[in-house]
Structures are given as structure tokens and as C-alpha cells.
Amino acid sequence: MEKLYEGKAKIIYPGPEAGLVRVYFKDDATAFNGQKRAQIAGKGVVNNQVSAALFRYLEDQGIPTHFVKLLSEREMLVKKVHIVPLEVIVRNRTAGTFSRRYGVEEGRVLPKPLLEFSYKNDALGDPLIYPEAALALGLLSEDELERIRELALWINTLLKDYFAQRNLELVDFKLEFGRLEDGRLVLADEISPDTMRLWEMGTGEKMDKDRFRRDLGGVEEAYQEVLRRVLAGVYTKSDYE
Ligand code: C5P
């Protein structure tokens, strides 16, 4: 089948009709802008199903997303969008590049959720960008920026609650938004242990891609455990039908 696009972790194929595409989730993992590469067995299955469950939950709460339905263990059907070339990062606690950039220990609770934007541009290494610079570059409109801020903070509130019920703390995560044909903004891409930091409540054990980035071991097990908690009592196999 002809590919429309192949990224580091996913392949996009044409959908059954105009306006829809199929997303296939690979086991390939990359970190540090592609400098570290490996396969994480079963990761594609986990990320597809975790993303599907989260998109459904968010849709139920009124957040517009690109998600249509699951097609198989590794594939979902989504609405075709034009991605806004920004990575929208929401942080509840210090970690990762925030801690490195400002020289603060990981795990400090931020006084309120922090929004950061990176310019999606592999050649430049996805640099941090001021919202004003994104506007100046014409990456999005002022109205879209406002809407993205509002949606990202709302999604944070919803996901923090969702994971707290599963004994996981949502430390930070990355979102991408896209424009439908008619220009409406929807949440796109994926939301998975590849794109979130999840810490076990109480112990702070990392249950996300940091296990791969930092060679902590138990990577596959952590991904499977996140899927298990997400699926617990929520979805059944008939969801593929
Ligand atoms: O690396 P950093 O601390 O900036 O990452 C913040 C959050 O955004 C993490 O949850 C990370 O997994 C996610 N992220 C991502 N894709 C990127 C950069 C960050 O999913 N390209």
C-alpha cells in the first residue's frame, strides 16, 4: 500500500475515503532528535490503543480530535488534517529539557501548568519558539494560538484527572494540533507513553519513554503497564469491529 508519509514512529496511509487517513504505529523508538534509535517490542500496539482511549475520553469531554476509530491493534482511522507546525508542551512538574535549560531538579511542582511551544522543524532540531515568533512566521493565526492555549490547558486538567485515577501522575506531555479542510482546529498526532511523562504516584517510578531515553530498563513492561491501566474495564476487543 502506498504511504502518504512515514515518520519516526508512525506511517500514514490513504484512508477508505477522501478526508480520512490510516495511521500505523511502529515499534521504532528514537530520542534526542533521532540520534538514539531502537525498537521497543509492542510499543506500536500500546501507543495506538492508549492514544485511541485518550482521544475517545477527550472527545467525550468536548475536546475536538482527529480520531475516528480503531482499525486493528496497530492502526487507527483519523481525519486528515494539516498539522500546525508547533509542538505544544504542557508541564505540571519540572523535568526533561525544562530542568536542563534552567538548572532545576526534576519533580518540582510548578505553581500553575506551564505551556511551551517548539517549532516542528527537524533540520533546526525543533527549537523552542516564542508564541509571538510563531505568529510572526505565519505558522498560525492569533485566534488559533488562543484556541490552542485554551484546549491544551483544558486537556491537561482532563488527563491529569484520568491518570490520577490510575495511580499515575501526569508530569508533562506534548500535543499537536491540525486544521481540518474547513479550517477547524482539532487535537491530532498521538498521546502515548512516547509523548507524556507518567510517574507512579508514591514512588515516582518512570512509566514512559524516559525509561528508553535514560537506559533504565523495563521499557516494554512500563508501556504494557500503562496500557493495562488505561484499558482496565474500559475497552473490549469488539472496539475493532
Ligand atoms: O524533552 P522535554 O522535557 O521538553 O519533553 C516534554 C514532554 O514532551 C515529554 O513528555 C516528552 O515526552 C514530550 N515530547 C515529545 N516529542 C518531542 C519533545 C517532547 O513527545 N519532540
mmCIF file of N, CA, C and O and ligand atoms in Angstrom, residues 8 32-33 87-91 93-101 106 116 118 120 122 125-126 128 170-176 189-190 192-198 208-210 213-214, ligand 1:
data_model
loop_
_atom_site.group_PDB
_atom_site.id
_atom_site.type_symbol
_atom_site.label_atom_id
_atom_site.label_comp_id
_atom_site.label_asym_id
_atom_site.label_seq_id
_atom_site.Cartn_x
_atom_site.Cartn_y
_atom_site.Cartn_z
ATOM 1 N N LYS A 8 8.991 8.993 12.333
ATOM 2 C CA LYS A 8 9.866 8.146 13.162
ATOM 3 C C LYS A 8 9.084 7.011 13.817
ATOM 4 O O LYS A 8 9.594 5.911 13.954
ATOM 5 N N PHE A 32 16.435 12.101 21.371
ATOM 6 C CA PHE A 32 17.484 13.106 21.133
ATOM 7 C C PHE A 32 17.579 13.426 19.644
ATOM 8 O O PHE A 32 18.634 13.288 19.023
ATOM 9 N N ASN A 33 16.409 13.784 19.081
ATOM 10 C CA ASN A 33 16.347 14.179 17.680
ATOM 11 C C ASN A 33 16.870 13.108 16.724
ATOM 12 O O ASN A 33 17.554 13.406 15.755
ATOM 13 N N GLU A 87 5.000 22.077 18.412
ATOM 14 C CA GLU A 87 4.826 21.101 19.479
ATOM 15 C C GLU A 87 4.365 21.896 20.680
ATOM 16 O O GLU A 87 5.028 22.853 21.099
ATOM 17 N N VAL A 88 3.216 21.531 21.196
ATOM 18 C CA VAL A 88 2.646 22.245 22.332
ATOM 19 C C VAL A 88 2.914 21.397 23.571
ATOM 20 O O VAL A 88 2.396 20.285 23.686
ATOM 21 N N ILE A 89 3.741 21.891 24.463
ATOM 22 C CA ILE A 89 4.133 21.112 25.637
ATOM 23 C C ILE A 89 3.482 21.718 26.873
ATOM 24 O O ILE A 89 3.492 22.939 27.061
ATOM 25 N N VAL A 90 2.880 20.854 27.673
ATOM 26 C CA VAL A 90 2.277 21.294 28.934
ATOM 27 C C VAL A 90 3.062 20.636 30.057
ATOM 28 O O VAL A 90 3.313 19.421 30.017
ATOM 29 N N ARG A 91 3.474 21.434 31.036
ATOM 30 C CA ARG A 91 4.259 20.896 32.166
ATOM 31 C C ARG A 91 3.555 21.188 33.486
ATOM 32 O O ARG A 91 3.141 22.323 33.734
ATOM 33 N N ARG A 93 5.101 19.511 36.395
ATOM 34 C CA ARG A 93 6.294 19.472 37.245
ATOM 35 C C ARG A 93 7.519 19.674 36.369
ATOM 36 O O ARG A 93 7.489 19.401 35.169
ATOM 37 N N THR A 94 8.612 20.084 36.986
ATOM 38 C CA THR A 94 9.860 20.234 36.247
ATOM 39 C C THR A 94 10.383 18.854 35.850
ATOM 40 O O THR A 94 10.286 17.895 36.612
ATOM 41 N N ALA A 95 10.936 18.760 34.638
ATOM 42 C CA ALA A 95 11.559 17.519 34.156
ATOM 43 C C ALA A 95 12.212 17.822 32.811
ATOM 44 O O ALA A 95 12.015 18.900 32.238
ATOM 45 N N GLY A 96 12.991 16.866 32.340
ATOM 46 C CA GLY A 96 13.499 16.890 30.968
ATOM 47 C C GLY A 96 14.229 18.161 30.582
ATOM 48 O O GLY A 96 15.044 18.688 31.337
ATOM 49 N N THR A 97 13.898 18.672 29.401
ATOM 50 C CA THR A 97 14.635 19.832 28.896
ATOM 51 C C THR A 97 14.392 21.075 29.758
ATOM 52 O O THR A 97 15.258 21.941 29.840
ATOM 53 N N PHE A 98 13.227 21.148 30.408
ATOM 54 C CA PHE A 98 12.966 22.311 31.272
ATOM 55 C C PHE A 98 13.980 22.329 32.412
ATOM 56 O O PHE A 98 14.582 23.364 32.718
ATOM 57 N N SER A 99 14.198 21.162 33.028
ATOM 58 C CA SER A 99 15.146 21.078 34.140
ATOM 59 C C SER A 99 16.566 21.375 33.678
ATOM 60 O O SER A 99 17.319 22.076 34.358
ATOM 61 N N ARG A 100 16.921 20.848 32.501
ATOM 62 C CA ARG A 100 18.284 21.086 31.990
ATOM 63 C C ARG A 100 18.496 22.553 31.642
ATOM 64 O O ARG A 100 19.496 23.161 31.981
ATOM 65 N N ARG A 101 17.498 23.132 30.969
ATOM 66 C CA ARG A 101 17.629 24.512 30.489
ATOM 67 C C ARG A 101 17.787 25.495 31.640
ATOM 68 O O ARG A 101 18.572 26.432 31.560
ATOM 69 N N GLU A 106 14.514 17.723 38.856
ATOM 70 C CA GLU A 106 13.255 17.215 38.315
ATOM 71 C C GLU A 106 12.257 16.992 39.441
ATOM 72 O O GLU A 106 12.649 16.651 40.556
ATOM 73 N N GLU A 116 4.551 25.516 26.730
ATOM 74 C CA GLU A 116 5.741 25.844 25.937
ATOM 75 C C GLU A 116 5.456 25.472 24.485
ATOM 76 O O GLU A 116 4.719 24.523 24.231
ATOM 77 N N SER A 118 7.377 24.526 20.706
ATOM 78 C CA SER A 118 8.571 24.295 19.893
ATOM 79 C C SER A 118 8.149 24.331 18.435
ATOM 80 O O SER A 118 7.031 23.917 18.090
ATOM 81 N N LYS A 120 8.179 22.792 15.004
ATOM 82 C CA LYS A 120 8.397 21.459 14.437
ATOM 83 C C LYS A 120 9.231 21.594 13.173
ATOM 84 O O LYS A 120 8.701 21.944 12.115
ATOM 85 N N ASP A 122 12.714 19.469 11.890
ATOM 86 C CA ASP A 122 13.807 18.529 12.179
ATOM 87 C C ASP A 122 15.180 19.130 11.893
ATOM 88 O O ASP A 122 16.108 18.935 12.661
ATOM 89 N N GLY A 125 16.195 21.100 14.640
ATOM 90 C CA GLY A 125 16.155 20.419 15.938
ATOM 91 C C GLY A 125 14.986 20.867 16.807
ATOM 92 O O GLY A 125 15.094 20.914 18.032
ATOM 93 N N ASP A 126 13.860 21.188 16.186
ATOM 94 C CA ASP A 126 12.635 21.569 16.920
ATOM 95 C C ASP A 126 12.900 22.609 18.009
ATOM 96 O O ASP A 126 12.678 22.348 19.198
ATOM 97 N N LEU A 128 12.748 25.681 20.679
ATOM 98 C CA LEU A 128 11.747 26.394 21.466
ATOM 99 C C LEU A 128 11.390 27.668 20.700
ATOM 100 O O LEU A 128 12.270 28.293 20.106
ATOM 101 N N LEU A 170 0.634 12.788 35.852
ATOM 102 C CA LEU A 170 0.975 13.363 34.546
ATOM 103 C C LEU A 170 1.938 14.529 34.781
ATOM 104 O O LEU A 170 1.518 15.611 35.201
ATOM 105 N N VAL A 171 3.217 14.280 34.494
ATOM 106 C CA VAL A 171 4.269 15.275 34.752
ATOM 107 C C VAL A 171 4.309 16.317 33.637
ATOM 108 O O VAL A 171 4.313 17.523 33.892
ATOM 109 N N ASP A 172 4.330 15.843 32.381
ATOM 110 C CA ASP A 172 4.303 16.747 31.223
ATOM 111 C C ASP A 172 3.889 15.947 29.994
ATOM 112 O O ASP A 172 3.848 14.718 30.032
ATOM 113 N N PHE A 173 3.573 16.627 28.928
ATOM 114 C CA PHE A 173 3.212 15.944 27.680
ATOM 115 C C PHE A 173 3.261 16.923 26.521
ATOM 116 O O PHE A 173 3.327 18.137 26.717
ATOM 117 N N LYS A 174 3.253 16.326 25.320
ATOM 118 C CA LYS A 174 3.319 17.119 24.093
ATOM 119 C C LYS A 174 2.071 16.882 23.268
ATOM 120 O O LYS A 174 1.615 15.740 23.126
ATOM 121 N N LEU A 175 1.507 17.943 22.729
ATOM 122 C CA LEU A 175 0.336 17.826 21.851
ATOM 123 C C LEU A 175 0.660 18.430 20.486
ATOM 124 O O LEU A 175 1.519 19.317 20.376
ATOM 125 N N GLU A 176 -0.063 17.955 19.474
ATOM 126 C CA GLU A 176 -0.016 18.611 18.174
ATOM 127 C C GLU A 176 -1.457 18.847 17.732
ATOM 128 O O GLU A 176 -2.332 18.027 17.991
ATOM 129 N N ASP A 189 -2.173 13.901 15.931
ATOM 130 C CA ASP A 189 -0.991 13.103 16.283
ATOM 131 C C ASP A 189 -1.349 11.984 17.254
ATOM 132 O O ASP A 189 -2.266 11.227 16.986
ATOM 133 N N GLU A 190 -0.630 11.861 18.369
ATOM 134 C CA GLU A 190 -0.863 10.779 19.329
ATOM 135 C C GLU A 190 -0.695 11.312 20.741
ATOM 136 O O GLU A 190 -0.083 12.369 20.942
ATOM 137 N N SER A 192 0.573 9.275 24.090
ATOM 138 C CA SER A 192 1.012 7.928 24.462
ATOM 139 C C SER A 192 2.208 8.040 25.403
ATOM 140 O O SER A 192 2.708 9.142 25.638
ATOM 141 N N PRO A 193 2.699 6.906 25.909
ATOM 142 C CA PRO A 193 3.902 6.995 26.757
ATOM 143 C C PRO A 193 5.132 7.527 26.010
ATOM 144 O O PRO A 193 6.132 7.869 26.636
ATOM 145 N N ASP A 194 5.049 7.623 24.668
ATOM 146 C CA ASP A 194 6.125 8.279 23.904
ATOM 147 C C ASP A 194 6.079 9.791 24.078
ATOM 148 O O ASP A 194 7.091 10.473 23.892
ATOM 149 N N THR A 195 4.902 10.315 24.356
ATOM 150 C CA THR A 195 4.728 11.776 24.314
ATOM 151 C C THR A 195 4.318 12.383 25.658
ATOM 152 O O THR A 195 3.999 13.566 25.736
ATOM 153 N N MET A 196 4.321 11.529 26.700
ATOM 154 C CA MET A 196 3.979 12.029 28.050
ATOM 155 C C MET A 196 5.030 11.547 29.028
ATOM 156 O O MET A 196 5.644 10.502 28.820
ATOM 157 N N ARG A 197 5.181 12.254 30.136
ATOM 158 C CA ARG A 197 5.894 11.688 31.298
ATOM 159 C C ARG A 197 4.844 11.292 32.322
ATOM 160 O O ARG A 197 4.011 12.123 32.718
ATOM 161 N N LEU A 198 4.872 10.028 32.714
ATOM 162 C CA LEU A 198 3.942 9.490 33.705
ATOM 163 C C LEU A 198 4.758 8.885 34.832
ATOM 164 O O LEU A 198 5.604 8.019 34.583
ATOM 165 N N ASP A 208 7.290 5.695 31.268
ATOM 166 C CA ASP A 208 7.176 6.324 29.952
ATOM 167 C C ASP A 208 8.494 6.213 29.207
ATOM 168 O O ASP A 208 9.398 5.506 29.633
ATOM 169 N N LYS A 209 8.604 6.993 28.129
ATOM 170 C CA LYS A 209 9.758 6.881 27.240
ATOM 171 C C LYS A 209 11.091 7.243 27.910
ATOM 172 O O LYS A 209 12.151 6.913 27.387
ATOM 173 N N ASP A 210 11.058 7.912 29.045
ATOM 174 C CA ASP A 210 12.317 8.198 29.750
ATOM 175 C C ASP A 210 13.051 6.898 30.112
ATOM 176 O O ASP A 210 14.274 6.901 30.237
ATOM 177 N N ARG A 213 15.000 6.591 26.972
ATOM 178 C CA ARG A 213 15.971 7.681 26.811
ATOM 179 C C ARG A 213 17.132 7.529 27.779
ATOM 180 O O ARG A 213 18.274 7.802 27.449
ATOM 181 N N ARG A 214 16.827 7.101 29.009
ATOM 182 C CA ARG A 214 17.840 7.084 30.084
ATOM 183 C C ARG A 214 18.358 5.680 30.392
ATOM 184 O O ARG A 214 18.987 5.483 31.444
HETATM 185 O O1 C5P B 1 12.058 16.821 26.384
HETATM 186 P P1 C5P B 1 11.069 17.690 27.104
HETATM 187 O O2 C5P B 1 11.277 17.733 28.580
HETATM 188 O O3 C5P B 1 10.962 19.054 26.510
HETATM 189 O O4 C5P B 1 9.662 16.983 26.866
HETATM 190 C C1 C5P B 1 8.467 17.426 27.461
HETATM 191 C C2 C5P B 1 7.359 16.426 27.131
HETATM 192 O O5 C5P B 1 7.058 16.453 25.754
HETATM 193 C C3 C5P B 1 7.742 14.976 27.439
HETATM 194 O O6 C5P B 1 6.600 14.299 27.931
HETATM 195 C C4 C5P B 1 8.162 14.420 26.100
HETATM 196 O O7 C5P B 1 7.897 13.034 26.001
HETATM 197 C C5 C5P B 1 7.279 15.201 25.135
HETATM 198 N N1 C5P B 1 7.936 15.447 23.842
HETATM 199 C C6 C5P B 1 7.510 14.767 22.716
HETATM 200 N N2 C5P B 1 8.118 14.991 21.498
HETATM 201 C C7 C5P B 1 9.102 15.876 21.382
HETATM 202 C C8 C5P B 1 9.551 16.591 22.514
HETATM 203 C C9 C5P B 1 8.940 16.361 23.740
HETATM 204 O O8 C5P B 1 6.583 13.963 22.786
HETATM 205 N N3 C5P B 1 9.659 16.079 20.188
#
